[in-house]
PDB file of C-alpha atoms in Angstrom:
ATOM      1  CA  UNK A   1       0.000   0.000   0.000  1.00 60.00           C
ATOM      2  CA  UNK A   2       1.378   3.587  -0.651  1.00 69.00           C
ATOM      3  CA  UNK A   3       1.823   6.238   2.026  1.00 78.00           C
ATOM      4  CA  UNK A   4      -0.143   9.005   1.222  1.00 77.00           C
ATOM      5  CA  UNK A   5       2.596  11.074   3.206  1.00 78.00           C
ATOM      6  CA  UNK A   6       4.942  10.144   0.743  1.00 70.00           C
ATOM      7  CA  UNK A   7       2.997  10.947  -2.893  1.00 78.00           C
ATOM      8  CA  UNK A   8       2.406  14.575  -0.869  1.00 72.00           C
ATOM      9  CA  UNK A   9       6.006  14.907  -0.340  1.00 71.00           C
ATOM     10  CA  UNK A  10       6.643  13.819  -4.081  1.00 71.00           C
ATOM     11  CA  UNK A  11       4.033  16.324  -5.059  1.00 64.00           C
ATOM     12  CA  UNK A  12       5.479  19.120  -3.365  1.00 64.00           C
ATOM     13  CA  UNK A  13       8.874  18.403  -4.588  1.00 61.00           C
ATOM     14  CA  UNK A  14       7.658  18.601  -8.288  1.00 64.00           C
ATOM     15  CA  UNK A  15       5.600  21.558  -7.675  1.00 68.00           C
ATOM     16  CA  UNK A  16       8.376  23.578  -6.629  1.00 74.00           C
ATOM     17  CA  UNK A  17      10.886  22.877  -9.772  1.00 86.00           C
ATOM     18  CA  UNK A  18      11.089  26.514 -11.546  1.00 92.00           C
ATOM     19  CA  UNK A  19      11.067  26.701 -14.967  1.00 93.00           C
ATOM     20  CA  UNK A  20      14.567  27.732 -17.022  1.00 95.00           C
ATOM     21  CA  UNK A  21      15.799  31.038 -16.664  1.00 96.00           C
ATOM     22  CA  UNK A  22      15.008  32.080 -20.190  1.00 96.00           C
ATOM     23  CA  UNK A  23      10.796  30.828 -19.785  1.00 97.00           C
ATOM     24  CA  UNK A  24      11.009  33.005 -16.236  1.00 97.00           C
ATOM     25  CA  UNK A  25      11.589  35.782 -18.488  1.00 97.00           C
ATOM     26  CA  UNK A  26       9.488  35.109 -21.851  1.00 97.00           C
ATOM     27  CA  UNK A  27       6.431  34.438 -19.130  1.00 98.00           C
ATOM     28  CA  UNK A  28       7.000  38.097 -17.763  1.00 98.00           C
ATOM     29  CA  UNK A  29       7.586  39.574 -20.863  1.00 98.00           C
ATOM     30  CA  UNK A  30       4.013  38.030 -22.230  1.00 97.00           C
ATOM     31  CA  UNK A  31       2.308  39.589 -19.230  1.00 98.00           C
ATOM     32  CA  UNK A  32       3.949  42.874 -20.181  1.00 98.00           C
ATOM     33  CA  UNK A  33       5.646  43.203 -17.067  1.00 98.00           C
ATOM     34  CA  UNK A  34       8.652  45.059 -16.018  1.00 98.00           C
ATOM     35  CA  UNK A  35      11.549  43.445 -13.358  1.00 98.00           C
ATOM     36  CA  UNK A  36      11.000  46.280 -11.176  1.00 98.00           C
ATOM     37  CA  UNK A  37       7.029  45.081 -11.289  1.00 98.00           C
ATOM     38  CA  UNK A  38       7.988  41.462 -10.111  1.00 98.00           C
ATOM     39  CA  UNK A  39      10.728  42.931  -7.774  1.00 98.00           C
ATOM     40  CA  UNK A  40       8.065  44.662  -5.628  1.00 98.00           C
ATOM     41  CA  UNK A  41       5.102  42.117  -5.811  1.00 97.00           C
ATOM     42  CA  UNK A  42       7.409  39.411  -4.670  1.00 98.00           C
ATOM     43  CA  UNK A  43       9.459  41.568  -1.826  1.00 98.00           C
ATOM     44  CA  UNK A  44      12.863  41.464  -3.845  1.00 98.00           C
ATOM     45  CA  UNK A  45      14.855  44.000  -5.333  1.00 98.00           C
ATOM     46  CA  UNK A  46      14.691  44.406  -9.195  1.00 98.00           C
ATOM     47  CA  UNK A  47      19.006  43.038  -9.785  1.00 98.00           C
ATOM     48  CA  UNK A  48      17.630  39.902  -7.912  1.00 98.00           C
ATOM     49  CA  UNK A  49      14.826  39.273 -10.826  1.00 98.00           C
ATOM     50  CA  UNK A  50      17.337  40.398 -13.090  1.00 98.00           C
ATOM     51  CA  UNK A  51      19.793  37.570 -12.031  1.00 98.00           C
ATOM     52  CA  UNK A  52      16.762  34.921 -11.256  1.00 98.00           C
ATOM     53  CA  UNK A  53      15.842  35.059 -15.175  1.00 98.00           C
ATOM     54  CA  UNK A  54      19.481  34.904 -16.236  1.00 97.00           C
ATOM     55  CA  UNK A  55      20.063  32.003 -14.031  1.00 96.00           C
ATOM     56  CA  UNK A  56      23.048  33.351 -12.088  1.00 97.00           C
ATOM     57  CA  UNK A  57      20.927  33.153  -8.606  1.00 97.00           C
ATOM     58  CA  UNK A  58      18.176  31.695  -7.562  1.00 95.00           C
ATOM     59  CA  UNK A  59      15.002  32.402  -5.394  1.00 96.00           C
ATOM     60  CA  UNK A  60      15.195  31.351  -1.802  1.00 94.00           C
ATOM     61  CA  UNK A  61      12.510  30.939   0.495  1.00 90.00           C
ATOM     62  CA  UNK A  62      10.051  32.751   1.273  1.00 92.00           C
ATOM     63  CA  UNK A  63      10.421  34.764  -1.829  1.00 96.00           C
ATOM     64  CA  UNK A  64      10.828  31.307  -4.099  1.00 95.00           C
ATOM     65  CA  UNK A  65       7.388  30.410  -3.175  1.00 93.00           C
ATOM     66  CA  UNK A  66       5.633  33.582  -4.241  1.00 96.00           C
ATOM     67  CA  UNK A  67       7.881  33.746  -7.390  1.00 97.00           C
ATOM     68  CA  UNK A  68       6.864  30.318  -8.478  1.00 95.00           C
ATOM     69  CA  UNK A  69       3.039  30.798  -7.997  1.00 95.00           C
ATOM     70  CA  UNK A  70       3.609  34.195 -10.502  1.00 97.00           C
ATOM     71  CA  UNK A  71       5.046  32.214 -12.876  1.00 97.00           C
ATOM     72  CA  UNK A  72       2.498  28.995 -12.474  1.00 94.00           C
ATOM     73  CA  UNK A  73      -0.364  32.019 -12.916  1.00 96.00           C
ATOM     74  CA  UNK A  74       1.410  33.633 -15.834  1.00 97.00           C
ATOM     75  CA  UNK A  75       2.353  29.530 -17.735  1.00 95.00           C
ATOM     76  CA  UNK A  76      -1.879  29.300 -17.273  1.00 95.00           C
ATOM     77  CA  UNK A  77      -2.133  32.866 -18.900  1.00 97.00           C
ATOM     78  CA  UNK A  78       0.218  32.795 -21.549  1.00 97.00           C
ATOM     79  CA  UNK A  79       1.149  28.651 -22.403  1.00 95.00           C
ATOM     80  CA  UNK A  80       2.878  29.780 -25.746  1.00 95.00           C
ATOM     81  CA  UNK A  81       5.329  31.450 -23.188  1.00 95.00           C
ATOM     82  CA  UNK A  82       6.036  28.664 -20.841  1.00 93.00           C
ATOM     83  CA  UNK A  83       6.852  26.828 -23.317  1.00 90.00           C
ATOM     84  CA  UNK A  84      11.008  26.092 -23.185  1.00 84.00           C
ATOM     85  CA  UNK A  85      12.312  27.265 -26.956  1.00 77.00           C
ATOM     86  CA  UNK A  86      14.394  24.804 -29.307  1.00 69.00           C
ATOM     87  CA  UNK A  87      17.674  23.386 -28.108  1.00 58.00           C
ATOM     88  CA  UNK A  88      17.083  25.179 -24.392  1.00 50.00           C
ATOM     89  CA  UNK A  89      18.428  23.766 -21.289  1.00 52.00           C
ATOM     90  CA  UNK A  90      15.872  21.830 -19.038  1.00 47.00           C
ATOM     91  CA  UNK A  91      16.545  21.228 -15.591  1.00 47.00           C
ATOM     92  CA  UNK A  92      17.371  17.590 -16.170  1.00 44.00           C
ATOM     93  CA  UNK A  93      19.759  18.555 -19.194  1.00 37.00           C
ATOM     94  CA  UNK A  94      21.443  20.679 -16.800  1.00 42.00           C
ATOM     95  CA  UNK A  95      21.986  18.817 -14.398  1.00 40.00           C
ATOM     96  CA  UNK A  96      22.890  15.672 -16.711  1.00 36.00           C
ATOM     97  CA  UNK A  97      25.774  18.057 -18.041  1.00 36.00           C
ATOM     98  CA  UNK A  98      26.876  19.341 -14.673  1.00 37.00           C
ATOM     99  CA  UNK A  99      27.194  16.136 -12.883  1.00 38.00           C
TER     100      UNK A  99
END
């Protein structure tokens, strides 16, 4: 029999996988939103956006959790933009290549 515990922890692990930098900043772009915009709504300063969508840092908690559910809203508003373009990295290609 499967744990229920266990399919909510899987859950919540894939839930909280970000897309690539690059869709984090097509899916803003689509909305027609500035950094500075996405900066104050999530309780960040604009450089931290800035370096979120070019993948040099990433969100921590508790900002990471309010980032992610602007980005799940904007995939379900835009889809065209979450999707990842042609040849982009994924999170598994990355991590195939770094390890």
């Amino acid at each position: 029999m499967t744990d229920p515990d266990h399919l909510k922890r899987v859950d919540a692990l894939l839930d909280d996988v970000l897309p690539p930098p690059p869709v984090r900043a097509k899916l803003r772009l689509a909305a027609g939103l500035t950094q500075q915009e996405v900066a104050e709504v999530v309780g960040v300063k604009r450089v931290a956006v800035a370096r979120w969508e070019l993948g040099q840092t990433y969100p921590r908690r508790p900002h990471r959790a309010v980032y992610l559910h602007l980005l799940n809203r904007l995939a379900e508003r835009f889809p065209e933009a979450a999707k990842p373009d042609e040849g982009m990295p994924t999170p598994a290609s990355e991590s195939r290549r770094s390890g």
